[in-house]
Amino acid sequence: NAGVTQTPKFQVLKTGQSMTLQCAQDMNHEYMSWYRQDPGMGLRLIHYSVGAGITDQGEVPNGYNVSRSTTEDFPLRLLSAAPSQTSVYFCASSYSGNDEQFFGPGTRLTVL
Amino acid sequence: RKEVEQDPGPFNVPEGATVAFNCTYSNSASQSFFWYRQDCRKEPKLLMSVYSSGNEDGRFTAQLNRASQYISLLIRDSKLSDSATYLCVVRDSGYALNFGKGTSLLVTP
């Protein structure tokens, strides 16, 4: 199993550009989530999904959209990138809400 | 937002030392507790869950004190490979995890 994969690993955007961060898992996990990690701060939840077709907001959802059309994929869309969205983004998945969350390797995003 | 507080360190210890990390959480209704490990520029990985009765995994011992809302992690006989950031993580109700900012450990020869 590849586990949780994320693409791209690195991305530089200009303010106002849009893009999609890809996340996929091959463990048949129902739960998936997106976090951002900023220097000096803990990971913060952006959006999460408890199954295909179901998504919900986390702590810092503004400026991001998600969808979950399949169990395997959970893309994160930046609608109009801002410098405040410069961060490391981690996708995670788990079998259930109480199980260990497995994290992808992260996407390092810089918005100029 | 419910808070999870950790001493950021860094903790610099020699090989073979015993080191302890502490963490406090603000939500008395929190349900699950974990320690994750994060290596530099890598993703977090679960080190161990923390149970009320305390639990041990090799050189690592975790304790939970619900009355004081306090979690600890003890590492015995530190190895160079233990150098990392240790994240205290708490789940309230539901799915979302609350992460502390992490405690940095550097084990030196």
Tab-separated table of C-alpha atoms in Angstrom:
chain	number	residue	atom	x	y	z
A	1	ASN	CA	0.000	0.000	0.000
A	2	ALA	CA	1.163	3.507	-0.804
A	3	GLY	CA	-0.719	4.875	2.235
A	4	VAL	CA	-1.597	8.569	1.958
A	5	THR	CA	-0.100	10.368	-1.022
A	6	GLN	CA	-0.071	14.081	-1.729
A	7	THR	CA	0.823	16.079	-4.817
A	8	PRO	CA	2.563	18.343	-5.461
A	9	LYS	CA	5.331	18.285	-2.849
A	10	PHE	CA	6.154	21.940	-3.435
A	11	GLN	CA	4.224	24.784	-5.066
A	12	VAL	CA	4.732	28.502	-5.516
A	13	LEU	CA	1.716	30.621	-6.388
A	14	LYS	CA	1.100	34.276	-6.992
A	15	THR	CA	-1.561	36.089	-5.027
A	16	GLY	CA	-4.959	35.525	-6.608
A	17	GLN	CA	-4.104	32.279	-8.368
A	18	SER	CA	-6.131	29.156	-7.705
A	19	MET	CA	-4.937	25.600	-7.432
A	20	THR	CA	-5.853	22.155	-6.140
A	21	LEU	CA	-3.804	20.119	-3.716
A	22	GLN	CA	-4.315	16.435	-4.332
A	23	CYS	CA	-4.659	13.774	-1.646
A	24	ALA	CA	-5.306	10.076	-2.141
A	25	GLN	CA	-5.296	7.024	0.107
A	26	ASP	CA	-5.435	3.340	-0.743
A	27	MET	CA	-6.348	2.011	2.702
A	28	ASN	CA	-10.124	2.172	2.212
A	29	HIS	CA	-10.366	4.740	4.987
A	30	GLU	CA	-13.671	6.521	5.444
A	31	TYR	CA	-12.311	9.545	7.263
A	32	MET	CA	-10.048	12.081	5.577
A	33	SER	CA	-8.912	15.539	6.603
A	34	TRP	CA	-6.733	18.486	5.665
A	35	TYR	CA	-4.497	20.316	8.142
A	36	ARG	CA	-2.156	23.240	7.800
A	37	GLN	CA	0.999	23.675	9.847
A	38	ASP	CA	2.544	27.075	10.375
A	39	PRO	CA	5.758	27.904	12.260
A	40	GLY	CA	5.170	28.166	15.992
A	41	MET	CA	1.650	26.777	15.732
A	42	GLY	CA	0.115	23.375	16.046
A	43	LEU	CA	-1.551	21.684	13.126
A	44	ARG	CA	-4.966	23.195	12.458
A	45	LEU	CA	-7.860	21.419	10.799
A	46	ILE	CA	-9.133	23.002	7.587
A	47	HIS	CA	-11.817	20.590	6.349
A	48	TYR	CA	-12.640	16.970	6.894
A	49	SER	CA	-14.825	14.227	5.457
A	50	VAL	CA	-16.425	11.225	7.150
A	51	GLY	CA	-17.209	9.481	3.877
A	52	ALA	CA	-17.796	9.959	0.182
A	53	GLY	CA	-20.165	12.844	-0.439
A	54	ILE	CA	-19.854	14.225	3.102
A	55	THR	CA	-17.603	17.117	4.089
A	56	ASP	CA	-17.471	19.538	6.980
A	57	GLN	CA	-15.510	22.569	8.081
A	58	GLY	CA	-12.706	22.515	10.574
A	59	GLU	CA	-11.105	25.330	12.514
A	60	VAL	CA	-9.719	27.372	9.584
A	61	PRO	CA	-11.883	26.726	6.480
A	62	ASN	CA	-11.953	30.202	4.929
A	63	GLY	CA	-10.375	30.377	1.487
A	64	TYR	CA	-10.512	26.615	0.918
A	65	ASN	CA	-12.998	24.245	-0.674
A	66	VAL	CA	-13.135	20.464	-0.601
A	67	SER	CA	-15.173	17.693	-2.161
A	68	ARG	CA	-15.224	13.937	-1.670
A	69	SER	CA	-16.576	12.188	-4.734
A	70	THR	CA	-14.739	8.925	-4.033
A	71	THR	CA	-13.488	7.162	-0.903
A	72	GLU	CA	-9.908	7.413	-2.139
A	73	ASP	CA	-9.559	11.090	-3.045
A	74	PHE	CA	-9.956	14.309	-1.071
A	75	PRO	CA	-8.677	17.343	-2.991
A	76	LEU	CA	-8.238	20.758	-1.383
A	77	ARG	CA	-8.897	23.794	-3.549
A	78	LEU	CA	-7.493	27.236	-2.930
A	79	LEU	CA	-9.910	29.630	-4.571
A	80	SER	CA	-7.790	32.796	-4.676
A	81	ALA	CA	-4.418	32.323	-3.023
A	82	ALA	CA	-3.247	34.816	-0.414
A	83	PRO	CA	0.159	35.155	1.292
A	84	SER	CA	-1.530	34.116	4.563
A	85	GLN	CA	-2.049	30.688	2.995
A	86	THR	CA	1.693	30.085	2.808
A	87	SER	CA	2.020	26.934	4.883
A	88	VAL	CA	2.663	23.213	4.905
A	89	TYR	CA	-0.489	21.259	4.151
A	90	PHE	CA	-1.011	17.732	5.413
A	91	CYS	CA	-3.715	15.328	4.404
A	92	ALA	CA	-4.660	12.549	6.810
A	93	SER	CA	-6.943	9.544	6.799
A	94	SER	CA	-8.282	7.022	9.285
A	95	TYR	CA	-10.537	3.997	9.213
A	96	SER	CA	-12.941	5.500	11.728
A	97	GLY	CA	-13.252	8.595	13.872
A	98	ASN	CA	-11.479	6.943	16.784
A	99	ASP	CA	-8.621	5.300	14.944
A	100	GLU	CA	-5.079	6.464	14.317
A	101	GLN	CA	-4.815	9.142	11.637
A	102	PHE	CA	-2.203	8.479	8.957
A	103	PHE	CA	-0.643	11.563	7.415
A	104	GLY	CA	0.629	12.171	3.923
A	105	PRO	CA	4.110	13.639	3.322
A	106	GLY	CA	2.783	17.194	2.982
A	107	THR	CA	2.675	19.952	0.385
A	108	ARG	CA	4.815	23.039	0.980
A	109	LEU	CA	2.972	26.009	-0.479
A	110	THR	CA	4.359	29.512	-0.875
A	111	VAL	CA	2.116	32.355	-1.997
A	112	LEU	CA	3.931	35.441	-3.187
B	1	ARG	CA	-10.644	26.680	20.234
B	2	LYS	CA	-9.736	24.255	22.977
B	3	GLU	CA	-6.089	24.610	23.893
B	4	VAL	CA	-3.318	22.058	24.149
B	5	GLU	CA	-0.196	23.506	25.726
B	6	GLN	CA	3.325	22.120	25.604
B	7	ASP	CA	6.737	23.369	26.617
B	8	PRO	CA	8.372	24.059	23.218
B	9	GLY	CA	11.870	23.258	24.440
B	10	PRO	CA	14.274	22.574	22.917
B	11	PHE	CA	15.342	19.801	25.226
B	12	ASN	CA	18.997	18.928	24.662
B	13	VAL	CA	19.961	15.666	26.370
B	14	PRO	CA	22.882	13.246	26.094
B	15	GLU	CA	22.439	9.716	24.824
B	16	GLY	CA	21.181	7.427	27.548
B	17	ALA	CA	19.403	10.167	29.478
B	18	THR	CA	15.814	10.079	30.628
B	19	VAL	CA	13.641	12.958	29.494
B	20	ALA	CA	10.048	13.882	30.265
B	21	PHE	CA	7.619	16.024	28.328
B	22	ASN	CA	4.454	17.532	29.732
B	23	CYS	CA	1.251	18.712	28.173
B	24	THR	CA	-1.938	20.293	29.509
B	25	TYR	CA	-5.305	20.528	27.823
B	26	SER	CA	-8.182	22.877	28.507
B	27	ASN	CA	-11.265	20.823	27.661
B	28	SER	CA	-12.275	18.597	30.559
B	29	ALA	CA	-14.570	16.652	28.215
B	30	SER	CA	-11.697	15.543	25.946
B	31	GLN	CA	-11.979	11.891	25.070
B	32	SER	CA	-8.766	10.632	23.502
B	33	PHE	CA	-5.122	11.473	23.950
B	34	PHE	CA	-2.043	10.776	21.865
B	35	TRP	CA	1.607	11.515	21.382
B	36	TYR	CA	2.718	11.956	17.791
B	37	ARG	CA	6.288	12.279	16.615
B	38	GLN	CA	7.334	14.600	13.791
B	39	ASP	CA	10.776	14.508	12.234
B	40	CYS	CA	12.140	17.627	10.582
B	41	ARG	CA	10.190	18.443	7.395
B	42	LYS	CA	8.224	15.206	7.649
B	43	GLU	CA	4.660	14.267	8.463
B	44	PRO	CA	3.467	13.510	12.019
B	45	LYS	CA	3.330	9.832	12.954
B	46	LEU	CA	1.552	8.259	15.888
B	47	LEU	CA	3.973	7.373	18.669
B	48	MET	CA	1.434	6.077	21.145
B	49	SER	CA	-2.046	6.528	22.486
B	50	VAL	CA	-2.381	7.570	26.131
B	51	TYR	CA	-4.703	5.729	28.470
B	52	SER	CA	-5.955	6.657	31.919
B	53	SER	CA	-4.143	3.734	33.487
B	54	GLY	CA	-0.864	4.763	31.883
B	55	ASN	CA	0.836	2.738	29.216
B	56	GLU	CA	4.313	1.760	28.135
B	57	ASP	CA	5.860	0.896	24.794
B	58	GLY	CA	9.473	-0.118	25.164
B	59	ARG	CA	11.420	2.920	26.321
B	60	PHE	CA	8.373	5.176	26.153
B	61	THR	CA	5.842	5.653	28.954
B	62	ALA	CA	2.748	7.824	28.716
B	63	GLN	CA	0.593	8.988	31.592
B	64	LEU	CA	-2.754	10.747	31.729
B	65	ASN	CA	-4.177	12.621	34.693
B	66	ARG	CA	-7.747	13.550	33.847
B	67	ALA	CA	-8.325	15.430	37.113
B	68	SER	CA	-5.396	17.749	36.390
B	69	GLN	CA	-5.900	17.641	32.610
B	70	TYR	CA	-2.278	16.708	32.211
B	71	ILE	CA	-0.473	14.294	29.892
B	72	SER	CA	3.138	13.225	30.066
B	73	LEU	CA	5.634	11.293	27.979
B	74	LEU	CA	8.761	9.749	29.468
B	75	ILE	CA	11.600	8.544	27.271
B	76	ARG	CA	14.215	6.353	28.925
B	77	ASP	CA	17.696	5.569	27.604
B	78	SER	CA	17.468	8.244	24.898
B	79	LYS	CA	18.849	7.380	21.462
B	80	LEU	CA	20.145	9.723	18.784
B	81	SER	CA	17.213	8.569	16.666
B	82	ASP	CA	14.770	9.945	19.252
B	83	SER	CA	15.646	13.479	18.112
B	84	ALA	CA	12.392	14.902	16.786
B	85	THR	CA	9.452	17.083	17.738
B	86	TYR	CA	6.863	15.437	19.975
B	87	LEU	CA	3.280	16.560	19.519
B	88	CYS	CA	0.669	16.264	22.241
B	89	VAL	CA	-2.700	15.612	20.614
B	90	VAL	CA	-6.178	15.601	22.108
B	91	ARG	CA	-9.498	14.594	20.589
B	92	ASP	CA	-12.582	16.250	22.001
B	93	SER	CA	-15.943	14.973	20.802
B	94	GLY	CA	-16.120	14.084	17.151
B	95	TYR	CA	-13.310	13.541	14.719
B	96	ALA	CA	-11.123	16.639	14.920
B	97	LEU	CA	-7.728	16.442	16.623
B	98	ASN	CA	-6.277	19.358	18.592
B	99	PHE	CA	-2.512	19.554	18.335
B	100	GLY	CA	-0.067	21.181	20.685
B	101	LYS	CA	2.732	23.190	19.135
B	102	GLY	CA	5.225	20.451	19.876
B	103	THR	CA	8.283	19.928	22.060
B	104	SER	CA	11.636	19.696	20.324
B	105	LEU	CA	14.108	17.041	21.504
B	106	LEU	CA	17.744	16.841	20.493
B	107	VAL	CA	19.726	13.857	21.718
B	108	THR	CA	23.469	14.404	21.499
B	109	PRO	CA	26.348	11.890	21.470
